Amino acid sequence: MNTGTLQHETHTLLARLGVPESSYTQGDLVVHSPITGQEIARVAVTTESAAQHAIDAAHHAFLSWRTVPAPRRGELVRVLGEELRAEIETLGRLVTIETGKLLSEGFGEVQEMIDICVFAAGLSRQLAGLTIASERPHHRMMETWHPLGVVGVISAFNFPVAVWSWNAALALVCGNAVVWKPSEKTPLTALATHALFERAAAKVGNIPSGLAALLIGDARLGELLVDAPQIPLLSATGSTAMGRAVAPRLAKRFARSILELGGNNAAIVCASADIDLTLRAVAFSAMGTAGQRCTSLRRLIVHETIYDDLITRLKRVYLSVVVNDPRDRNTLVGPLIDARSFTAMQQALDQARSAEATITGGERVILDGAATAFYVRPALVELPAQADVVRRETFAPILYVLKFRDLNEAIALQNDVPQGLSSSIFTLNVREAERFLSASGSDCGIANVNIGTSGAEIGGAFGGEKETGGGRESGSDAWKQYMRRATNTINYGTDLPLAQGVTFDIEK
Ligand code: NAD
């Protein structure tokens, strides 16, 4: 592995993206690339007073931005999309260096940002409310959607920039300002994205300063957003533990929240499944991004009649898949983000062993020149029965495998975890597919047929139930959460009829 140039390459990419040199060479926050484990940058942490100032400035920017016509606001997001398109390779490569994702996934992450910008620019001409039949003569009733205020965004390391764009593109066309605190593990792609936003704002012109702010730091800065009275909506993506900490604090001040938390995603493979297609879908969902997607496949529930065939083939894939530098085109599994993640993986495997699991893979892979990086061979873990370790999300490439006899049993197993993000069924039987998608089927926010659990498109609303937090981001009508709704009733007659036939006649 060529390690010598990684820091240099990072700095070259950041410079090209318009980030000032002092932003990545000076500061207390040391950034390591998971590809080699080496230091690649030093970044200054935002002080609490600077963060407070940014929140106040964002609120001030909101006061004028909310009066700009929505299609004009959409123009800013459209131009942001163009800036991202022009730099897809640069920013995508930086995503790979900072997170360890494969290059195609780094580019894919930026493509997702472009897609949501396109979506939001179109949406800016479609923000629309209902007209509702009034029970009173000569009355009109309608809904109006208004901008909400400053939207706080807290994001996780594994989608270091896409999550900001899902929130920011919608929030901005809806007339809001945005203050973002990315993961402390991935500040570089955030700095680069912020620079591209500033570039787009300069091109469009007349954009209030401070409309999109960036705070660099750890959970303490996140808490500042959680408690800021100027922030009526906080969108927080991360672990369920983070959600448990922020949700009560937000509730205490009656703030809105979009919580996008941990997943524990399952696929059911029925006897009729197309095994070749299933194998490909399972391999990508479970091993892609080294198991570090919120939608990564963590549980495979296989019909007993095809179990041996599927698992034998899957084992071969697990033992042969290329674990290597994610910049290498042949690599399918890159590194874990850090040592903590590796330890959590090994602890989960130890627990599975004590539940009588048979484990294929799971060991550390040491690459030349990357002794302080954490590469692992993905683990396929066959279990005789559901175990506690299966009910937890371990953010690493571990796939637990269980056997089933009838579909009711499989659906019960799949729903028998605290999380409810993504799920799939592999079947060619329409009854099984529809049963899985029905009210008594999968209890997740995402339920797929003959597609893996990971890899959502931006057109649909994204999010999950139960301990995944209940939030919805991205497409469909997710925009409504970023606005406040006013119900307006207008009397254009000369009488004053009251609703529900109530009378209240006063002497005139
Ligand atoms: P994490 O919870 O450690 O951190 C996420 C973010 O929350 C970081 O920016 C962190 O600084 C901040 N944070 C942590 N504690 C906080 C607190 N008490 N107050 C305010 N901010 C706080 O998560 P991570 O390790 O970066 O990411 C992995 C996790 O994120 C996994 O559980 C994964 O499933 C989840 N995730 C969920 C989705 C989704 O859409 N459901 C998407 C991506 C990741």
Coordinates of C-alpha atoms and ligand atoms in Angstrom, one line a residue:
M1 CA 0.0 0.0 0.0
N2 CA 1.2 3.5 -0.9
T3 CA 0.9 5.3 2.4
G4 CA 3.4 8.2 2.1
T5 CA 1.2 10.3 -0.1
L6 CA -2.1 10.0 1.8
Q7 CA -1.8 13.2 3.8
H8 CA -0.5 15.1 0.8
E9 CA -3.4 13.8 -1.4
T10 CA -5.9 14.8 1.3
H11 CA -4.5 18.4 1.4
T12 CA -4.5 18.6 -2.4
L13 CA -8.2 17.6 -2.5
L14 CA -9.1 20.0 0.2
A15 CA -7.3 22.9 -1.5
R16 CA -9.0 22.1 -4.8
L17 CA -12.4 22.1 -3.0
G18 CA -11.6 25.6 -1.7
V19 CA -10.9 24.9 1.9
P20 CA -8.3 27.3 3.3
E21 CA -5.0 25.6 4.3
S22 CA -5.2 26.8 7.9
S23 CA -8.5 24.9 8.3
Y24 CA -6.8 21.5 7.9
T25 CA -3.3 22.1 9.2
Q26 CA -3.9 23.8 12.5
G27 CA -6.0 22.7 15.5
D28 CA -6.6 20.2 18.3
L29 CA -8.8 17.8 16.4
V30 CA -6.5 15.2 14.9
V31 CA -8.0 13.4 11.9
H32 CA -6.8 9.9 10.9
S33 CA -7.6 8.0 7.7
P34 CA -9.0 4.6 8.5
I35 CA -7.2 3.4 5.3
T36 CA -3.8 3.5 6.9
G37 CA -4.6 4.8 10.5
Q38 CA -2.2 7.7 9.8
E39 CA -2.8 11.3 10.7
I40 CA -4.0 13.3 7.7
A41 CA -5.0 16.6 9.1
R42 CA -5.5 18.8 12.2
V43 CA -8.6 20.9 12.5
A44 CA -9.7 23.6 14.9
V45 CA -12.6 22.9 17.1
T46 CA -15.4 25.5 17.2
T47 CA -15.5 27.3 20.5
E48 CA -18.8 27.4 22.4
S49 CA -19.0 31.2 22.0
A50 CA -18.3 30.9 18.2
A51 CA -21.0 28.2 18.0
Q52 CA -23.5 30.4 19.8
H53 CA -22.6 33.2 17.5
A54 CA -23.2 31.0 14.5
I55 CA -26.6 29.9 15.8
D56 CA -27.6 33.6 16.3
A57 CA -26.3 34.5 12.9
A58 CA -28.3 31.6 11.3
H59 CA -31.4 32.9 13.1
H60 CA -30.8 36.3 11.7
A61 CA -30.3 34.9 8.2
F62 CA -33.5 32.9 8.5
L63 CA -35.5 36.1 9.2
S64 CA -34.7 37.4 5.7
W65 CA -34.4 34.0 3.9
R66 CA -38.0 33.1 4.9
T67 CA -39.3 36.0 2.7
V68 CA -37.4 35.0 -0.4
P69 CA -39.8 33.2 -2.8
A70 CA -39.3 29.4 -2.6
P71 CA -38.3 29.0 -6.3
R72 CA -35.5 31.5 -5.7
R73 CA -34.4 29.5 -2.7
G74 CA -34.5 26.5 -5.0
E75 CA -32.0 28.2 -7.2
L76 CA -29.4 28.2 -4.5
V77 CA -29.9 24.5 -4.0
R78 CA -29.8 23.9 -7.8
V79 CA -26.4 25.7 -8.0
L80 CA -25.1 23.7 -5.0
G81 CA -26.0 20.6 -6.9
E82 CA -24.0 21.8 -9.9
E83 CA -21.0 22.6 -7.7
L84 CA -21.2 19.1 -6.3
R85 CA -21.5 17.6 -9.8
A86 CA -18.4 19.5 -10.9
E87 CA -16.4 18.1 -7.9
I88 CA -17.9 14.6 -7.6
E89 CA -14.5 12.9 -8.0
T90 CA -12.7 15.2 -5.7
L91 CA -15.2 15.2 -2.8
G92 CA -16.0 11.5 -3.5
R93 CA -12.3 10.6 -3.1
L94 CA -12.1 12.6 0.1
V95 CA -15.1 10.7 1.5
T96 CA -13.2 7.5 0.7
I97 CA -10.0 8.8 2.5
E98 CA -11.9 10.0 5.5
T99 CA -14.3 7.1 6.0
G100 CA -12.6 4.2 4.3
K101 CA -15.6 3.5 1.9
L102 CA -14.9 2.1 -1.5
L103 CA -14.3 4.7 -4.2
S104 CA -17.5 3.9 -6.0
E105 CA -19.3 4.4 -2.6
G106 CA -17.5 7.7 -2.1
F107 CA -18.7 8.9 -5.5
G108 CA -22.1 7.4 -4.8
E109 CA -22.4 9.5 -1.6
V110 CA -21.8 12.7 -3.6
Q111 CA -24.2 11.5 -6.3
E112 CA -26.8 11.2 -3.6
M113 CA -26.1 14.8 -2.6
I114 CA -26.6 15.9 -6.2
D115 CA -29.8 13.8 -6.4
I116 CA -31.4 15.5 -3.3
C117 CA -30.4 18.9 -4.7
V118 CA -32.3 18.1 -7.9
F119 CA -35.2 16.8 -5.9
A120 CA -35.3 19.9 -3.7
A121 CA -34.9 22.4 -6.5
G122 CA -38.0 20.8 -8.1
L123 CA -39.8 20.8 -4.8
S124 CA -39.2 24.5 -4.4
R125 CA -41.9 25.0 -7.1
Q126 CA -44.2 22.5 -5.6
L127 CA -44.5 23.3 -1.9
A128 CA -48.3 23.2 -1.7
G129 CA -51.1 23.0 0.9
L130 CA -54.6 21.6 0.8
T131 CA -57.8 23.5 0.2
I132 CA -60.4 21.8 2.5
A133 CA -64.2 21.9 2.2
S134 CA -65.6 24.2 4.9
E135 CA -68.9 23.3 6.6
R136 CA -69.8 27.0 6.7
P137 CA -71.3 28.9 3.7
H138 CA -69.1 31.5 2.1
H139 CA -66.0 30.2 3.9
R140 CA -62.8 28.9 2.5
M141 CA -60.4 26.7 4.5
M142 CA -56.8 26.0 3.5
E143 CA -53.4 25.0 4.8
T144 CA -50.4 27.3 4.4
W145 CA -46.8 26.0 4.9
H146 CA -44.4 28.5 6.3
P147 CA -40.6 28.3 7.0
L148 CA -39.8 27.0 10.5
G149 CA -36.5 28.6 11.7
V150 CA -33.0 27.3 12.1
V151 CA -32.7 23.6 11.6
G152 CA -29.9 21.9 13.5
V153 CA -28.2 18.9 11.9
I154 CA -26.1 16.4 13.8
S155 CA -24.6 13.7 11.6
A156 CA -22.7 10.4 11.9
F157 CA -19.3 9.4 10.5
N158 CA -20.6 6.8 8.1
F159 CA -22.5 9.2 5.7
P160 CA -20.3 12.2 6.5
V161 CA -21.9 14.5 4.0
A162 CA -25.0 12.9 2.4
V163 CA -27.0 13.2 5.6
W164 CA -26.3 17.0 5.7
S165 CA -27.5 17.3 2.2
W166 CA -30.7 15.3 2.8
N167 CA -31.6 17.8 5.5
A168 CA -30.1 21.0 4.2
A169 CA -31.4 20.8 0.6
L170 CA -35.0 20.4 2.0
A171 CA -34.5 22.9 4.9
L172 CA -33.2 25.6 2.6
V173 CA -35.9 25.4 0.0
C174 CA -38.4 25.4 2.8
G175 CA -37.0 28.8 3.9
N176 CA -34.9 27.7 6.9
A177 CA -31.3 28.3 7.9
V178 CA -29.1 25.3 8.8
V179 CA -26.5 24.8 11.5
W180 CA -24.5 21.5 11.1
K181 CA -22.4 19.6 13.5
P182 CA -20.8 16.6 11.6
S183 CA -19.2 13.7 13.3
E184 CA -15.9 14.5 15.0
K185 CA -14.4 11.6 13.0
T186 CA -15.2 13.2 9.7
P187 CA -14.6 17.0 9.8
L188 CA -12.7 17.2 6.5
T189 CA -15.5 16.3 4.1
A190 CA -17.8 18.6 6.1
L191 CA -15.3 21.5 5.6
A192 CA -15.2 20.7 1.9
T193 CA -18.9 20.6 1.6
H194 CA -19.3 23.9 3.4
A195 CA -16.8 25.4 1.1
L196 CA -18.8 24.2 -1.9
F197 CA -21.9 25.7 -0.3
E198 CA -20.2 29.0 0.0
R199 CA -19.1 28.8 -3.6
A200 CA -22.7 28.2 -4.7
A201 CA -24.0 31.1 -2.5
A202 CA -21.4 33.5 -4.0
K203 CA -22.5 32.4 -7.5
V204 CA -26.2 33.0 -6.8
G205 CA -25.6 36.2 -4.9
N206 CA -27.6 38.0 -2.2
I207 CA -27.6 35.0 0.1
P208 CA -27.8 36.1 3.8
S209 CA -24.5 35.4 5.5
G210 CA -24.6 32.6 8.1
L211 CA -27.5 30.8 6.3
A212 CA -25.6 27.5 6.5
A213 CA -23.1 27.2 9.4
L214 CA -20.7 24.5 10.3
L215 CA -19.6 23.7 13.8
I216 CA -16.6 21.3 14.3
G217 CA -16.5 19.4 17.5
D218 CA -17.7 16.5 19.6
A219 CA -21.0 15.7 21.4
R220 CA -20.6 18.8 23.6
L221 CA -21.3 21.0 20.6
G222 CA -24.1 18.7 19.6
E223 CA -25.6 19.3 23.0
L224 CA -25.5 23.1 22.3
L225 CA -27.7 22.5 19.3
V226 CA -30.0 20.3 21.3
D227 CA -30.6 23.0 23.9
A228 CA -30.6 26.1 21.7
P229 CA -34.0 27.8 21.9
Q230 CA -33.4 29.3 18.4
I231 CA -33.5 25.8 16.9
P232 CA -37.1 24.6 16.5
L233 CA -36.1 21.4 14.7
L234 CA -33.1 19.1 15.3
S235 CA -32.3 16.3 12.9
A236 CA -29.9 13.9 14.6
T237 CA -28.3 10.9 12.9
G238 CA -26.3 8.4 14.9
S239 CA -26.5 5.6 17.5
T240 CA -29.5 4.8 19.5
A241 CA -27.5 5.8 22.6
M242 CA -27.1 9.3 21.1
G243 CA -30.9 9.5 20.4
R244 CA -31.6 8.4 24.0
A245 CA -29.5 11.3 25.3
V246 CA -30.9 14.0 23.0
A247 CA -34.6 13.0 22.7
P248 CA -35.6 13.9 26.3
R249 CA -33.7 17.2 26.2
L250 CA -35.5 18.2 23.0
A251 CA -38.9 17.1 24.4
K252 CA -38.2 19.3 27.5
R253 CA -38.3 22.4 25.3
F254 CA -40.9 21.0 23.0
A255 CA -38.5 21.1 20.0
R256 CA -39.3 18.9 17.0
S257 CA -36.9 16.2 16.1
I258 CA -36.0 13.9 13.3
L259 CA -34.1 11.0 14.8
E260 CA -32.3 8.6 12.5
L261 CA -30.7 6.1 14.8
G262 CA -29.3 2.5 14.8
G263 CA -30.7 -0.3 12.7
N264 CA -30.6 -4.1 12.9
N265 CA -31.8 -5.0 9.5
A266 CA -32.9 -8.5 8.4
A267 CA -33.6 -10.3 5.2
I268 CA -35.9 -13.4 5.0
V269 CA -35.0 -15.8 2.2
C270 CA -37.9 -18.0 1.2
A271 CA -37.8 -21.4 -0.4
S272 CA -38.8 -20.0 -3.8
A273 CA -36.1 -17.2 -3.8
D274 CA -33.8 -16.7 -6.8
I275 CA -30.7 -17.8 -5.1
D276 CA -28.2 -16.1 -7.5
L277 CA -29.9 -12.8 -7.1
T278 CA -30.2 -13.3 -3.3
L279 CA -26.5 -14.1 -3.0
R280 CA -25.5 -10.9 -4.7
A281 CA -28.0 -8.8 -2.7
V282 CA -26.9 -10.3 0.6
A283 CA -23.2 -10.0 -0.1
F284 CA -23.5 -6.2 -0.9
S285 CA -25.9 -5.5 2.0
A286 CA -23.9 -7.4 4.6
M287 CA -20.3 -6.7 3.6
G288 CA -20.6 -3.4 1.6
T289 CA -19.2 -0.4 3.4
A290 CA -17.6 -3.0 5.8
G291 CA -21.0 -3.4 7.5
Q292 CA -21.0 0.3 8.5
R293 CA -24.3 1.5 7.0
C294 CA -27.3 2.1 9.2
T295 CA -29.1 -0.2 6.7
S296 CA -26.4 -2.9 6.5
L297 CA -27.8 -6.4 6.6
R298 CA -27.1 -7.9 10.0
R299 CA -29.6 -10.8 10.2
L300 CA -30.3 -13.4 7.5
I301 CA -33.4 -15.7 8.1
V302 CA -33.3 -18.6 5.7
H303 CA -35.8 -21.3 4.9
E304 CA -34.6 -24.7 6.1
T305 CA -34.9 -26.3 2.6
I306 CA -32.4 -23.9 1.0
Y307 CA -30.3 -23.2 4.0
D308 CA -27.4 -25.5 3.2
D309 CA -27.1 -24.5 -0.5
L310 CA -27.3 -20.7 0.3
I311 CA -25.0 -20.8 3.3
T312 CA -22.4 -23.0 1.6
R313 CA -22.2 -20.5 -1.3
L314 CA -22.2 -17.5 1.0
K315 CA -19.3 -19.0 3.0
R316 CA -17.3 -19.2 -0.2
V317 CA -17.9 -15.5 -0.8
Y318 CA -17.1 -14.6 2.8
L319 CA -13.8 -16.4 2.6
S320 CA -12.8 -15.0 -0.8
V321 CA -14.0 -11.4 -0.8
V322 CA -11.1 -9.0 -1.3
V323 CA -10.3 -7.0 2.0
N324 CA -8.0 -4.2 1.1
D325 CA -7.3 -0.5 0.5
P326 CA -10.7 0.9 -0.6
R327 CA -8.9 3.0 -3.3
D328 CA -8.0 -0.3 -5.1
R329 CA -10.6 -1.1 -7.7
N330 CA -10.7 -4.8 -6.8
T331 CA -11.4 -4.2 -3.1
L332 CA -14.9 -5.0 -1.9
V333 CA -14.3 -4.6 1.9
G334 CA -12.4 -1.6 3.2
P335 CA -11.4 -0.8 6.8
L336 CA -13.5 -0.3 10.0
I337 CA -13.5 3.3 11.1
D338 CA -11.3 2.8 14.2
A339 CA -10.0 0.5 17.0
R340 CA -13.2 1.0 19.0
S341 CA -15.2 -0.4 16.2
F342 CA -12.9 -3.4 15.9
T343 CA -13.1 -4.1 19.6
A344 CA -16.9 -3.9 19.5
M345 CA -16.9 -6.4 16.7
Q346 CA -14.7 -8.9 18.5
Q347 CA -16.8 -8.6 21.6
A348 CA -19.9 -9.4 19.7
L349 CA -18.2 -12.4 18.1
D350 CA -17.2 -13.7 21.6
Q351 CA -20.8 -13.4 22.7
A352 CA -22.0 -15.2 19.7
R353 CA -19.4 -18.0 20.4
S354 CA -20.9 -18.4 23.9
A355 CA -24.4 -18.7 22.2
E356 CA -22.9 -21.8 20.3
A357 CA -22.4 -19.9 17.0
T358 CA -20.4 -21.3 14.1
I359 CA -18.3 -18.4 12.8
T360 CA -16.7 -18.0 9.3
G361 CA -14.3 -15.1 9.1
G362 CA -14.2 -12.2 11.5
E363 CA -10.4 -12.1 12.0
R364 CA -8.3 -9.0 11.7
V365 CA -6.4 -8.5 8.4
I366 CA -3.1 -6.7 8.7
L367 CA -2.2 -4.9 5.4
D368 CA 1.3 -3.8 4.5
G369 CA 1.9 -0.2 5.6
A370 CA -1.4 0.0 7.5
A371 CA -0.5 -1.6 10.8
T372 CA -2.6 0.9 12.8
A373 CA -5.7 0.5 10.5
F374 CA -8.4 -2.0 11.3
Y375 CA -9.3 -4.3 8.4
V376 CA -11.4 -7.4 9.1
R377 CA -12.6 -10.3 7.1
P378 CA -16.5 -10.1 7.3
A379 CA -18.0 -12.6 9.7
L380 CA -20.8 -15.0 8.9
V381 CA -22.3 -16.3 12.1
E382 CA -24.6 -19.3 12.1
L383 CA -26.7 -19.5 15.3
P384 CA -28.9 -22.3 16.5
A385 CA -31.5 -19.8 17.8
Q386 CA -32.1 -16.1 18.4
A387 CA -29.6 -14.7 21.0
D388 CA -29.2 -11.4 22.8
V389 CA -26.2 -10.4 20.7
V390 CA -28.5 -10.6 17.6
R391 CA -30.9 -8.0 19.1
R392 CA -28.1 -5.4 19.3
E393 CA -26.6 -3.3 16.5
T394 CA -22.9 -4.0 16.2
F395 CA -21.6 -1.5 13.6
A396 CA -19.3 -3.9 11.8
P397 CA -19.6 -6.6 9.1
I398 CA -21.2 -9.4 11.1
L399 CA -24.1 -11.3 9.5
Y400 CA -26.1 -13.6 11.9
V401 CA -27.8 -16.5 10.2
L402 CA -31.0 -18.2 11.5
K403 CA -33.2 -20.9 10.0
F404 CA -37.0 -20.9 9.7
R405 CA -39.7 -23.3 8.7
D406 CA -42.8 -21.1 8.1
L407 CA -43.2 -17.5 7.2
N408 CA -45.0 -16.4 10.3
E409 CA -42.1 -17.6 12.3
A410 CA -39.6 -15.8 10.1
I411 CA -41.6 -12.5 10.3
A412 CA -41.8 -12.8 14.1
L413 CA -38.0 -13.4 14.3
Q414 CA -37.3 -10.4 12.0
N415 CA -39.5 -8.1 14.1
D416 CA -38.1 -9.5 17.4
V417 CA -35.5 -6.7 17.8
P418 CA -35.7 -3.2 19.3
Q419 CA -34.8 -1.5 16.1
G420 CA -36.9 -1.0 13.0
L421 CA -35.0 0.5 10.0
S422 CA -34.7 -1.7 7.0
S423 CA -35.9 -5.2 5.9
S424 CA -36.2 -7.4 2.9
I425 CA -37.8 -10.6 1.7
F426 CA -36.5 -12.7 -1.1
T427 CA -39.3 -14.7 -2.7
L428 CA -40.9 -15.4 -6.1
N429 CA -44.2 -16.1 -4.3
V430 CA -46.6 -13.1 -4.5
R431 CA -48.5 -14.2 -1.3
E432 CA -45.3 -14.3 0.7
A433 CA -44.2 -10.9 -0.7
E434 CA -47.5 -9.2 0.0
R435 CA -47.8 -10.8 3.5
F436 CA -44.3 -9.3 4.3
L437 CA -45.4 -5.9 3.1
S438 CA -48.8 -6.0 4.9
A439 CA -49.8 -4.5 8.3
S440 CA -48.9 -7.8 10.0
G441 CA -45.6 -8.1 8.1
S442 CA -42.3 -6.2 8.5
D443 CA -42.5 -3.5 11.2
C444 CA -39.7 -1.5 9.7
G445 CA -39.6 1.9 7.9
I446 CA -38.2 0.3 4.9
A447 CA -39.5 -3.1 3.5
N448 CA -38.1 -4.4 0.2
V449 CA -38.8 -7.4 -2.0
N450 CA -35.9 -9.0 -3.9
I451 CA -33.5 -6.1 -3.0
G452 CA -31.1 -6.0 -0.1
T453 CA -31.7 -3.9 3.0
S454 CA -29.1 -1.2 2.1
G455 CA -28.9 1.3 -0.7
A456 CA -32.0 3.5 -0.6
E457 CA -32.9 6.1 -3.2
I458 CA -33.6 9.7 -2.3
G459 CA -37.1 9.8 -3.8
G460 CA -38.6 7.8 -0.9
A461 CA -38.9 8.9 2.7
F462 CA -36.0 7.4 4.6
G463 CA -36.1 6.3 8.3
G464 CA -37.2 3.7 10.7
E465 CA -39.5 2.8 13.6
K466 CA -39.0 1.7 17.3
E467 CA -35.4 2.5 18.5
T468 CA -34.4 3.7 15.1
G469 CA -36.2 6.9 16.2
G470 CA -39.2 7.3 13.9
G471 CA -37.7 10.1 11.8
R472 CA -38.2 10.5 8.0
E473 CA -35.8 12.3 5.8
S474 CA -35.2 12.8 2.1
G475 CA -38.0 12.3 -0.5
S476 CA -41.7 11.9 -0.6
D477 CA -43.4 14.4 1.8
A478 CA -40.5 14.5 4.3
W479 CA -40.3 18.3 3.6
K480 CA -43.4 18.9 5.7
Q481 CA -41.3 18.4 8.8
Y482 CA -39.1 21.3 7.9
M483 CA -42.1 23.7 7.8
R484 CA -44.8 24.9 10.1
R485 CA -48.4 24.4 9.0
A486 CA -51.1 27.1 9.5
T487 CA -54.8 26.3 8.9
N488 CA -56.5 29.4 7.5
T489 CA -60.3 29.9 7.4
I490 CA -61.6 32.9 5.5
N491 CA -65.1 34.2 5.7
Y492 CA -66.1 36.1 2.5
G493 CA -69.8 36.4 3.4
T494 CA -71.8 38.8 5.6
D495 CA -72.9 36.4 8.3
L496 CA -70.9 34.8 11.0
P497 CA -72.0 31.1 11.2
L498 CA -70.1 29.2 13.9
A499 CA -68.7 25.7 13.4
Q500 CA -70.7 22.7 14.7
G501 CA -73.9 24.9 14.7
V502 CA -73.0 26.7 17.9
T503 CA -75.0 29.9 18.4
F504 CA -73.8 33.0 20.2
D505 CA -76.1 35.9 19.3
I506 CA -75.2 39.2 21.0
E507 CA -77.5 42.3 21.1
K508 CA -76.4 44.7 18.4
Ligands
NAD1 P1 -22.6 8.4 17.3 O1 -24.0 8.3 17.9 O2 -21.4 8.0 18.0 O3 -22.4 9.9 16.8 C1 -23.3 10.5 15.9 C2 -23.3 12.0 16.0 O4 -23.9 12.4 17.3 C3 -21.9 12.6 16.1 O5 -21.9 13.9 15.4 C4 -21.7 12.9 17.6 O6 -20.8 13.9 17.9 C5 -23.1 13.2 18.1 N1 -23.4 13.0 19.5 C6 -23.1 11.9 20.2 N2 -23.7 12.0 21.4 C7 -24.3 13.1 21.5 C8 -25.1 13.8 22.5 N3 -25.3 13.3 23.7 N4 -25.6 15.0 22.2 C9 -25.4 15.6 21.0 N5 -24.7 15.0 20.0 C10 -24.2 13.8 20.2 O7 -22.7 7.6 15.9 P2 -21.6 7.2 14.9 O8 -20.7 6.2 15.4 O9 -21.0 8.4 14.3 O10 -22.5 6.5 13.7 C11 -22.9 5.2 13.7 C12 -24.3 5.1 14.2 O11 -25.2 6.0 13.4 C13 -24.9 3.7 14.0 O12 -25.7 3.4 15.1 C14 -25.8 3.8 12.7 O13 -26.8 2.9 12.6 C15 -26.3 5.2 12.9 N6 -26.8 5.8 11.7 C16 -28.1 5.9 11.5 C17 -28.6 6.4 10.3 C18 -30.1 6.4 10.0 O14 -30.5 7.1 9.1 N7 -30.9 5.7 10.8 C19 -27.7 6.8 9.3 C20 -26.3 6.7 9.6 C21 -25.9 6.2 10.8

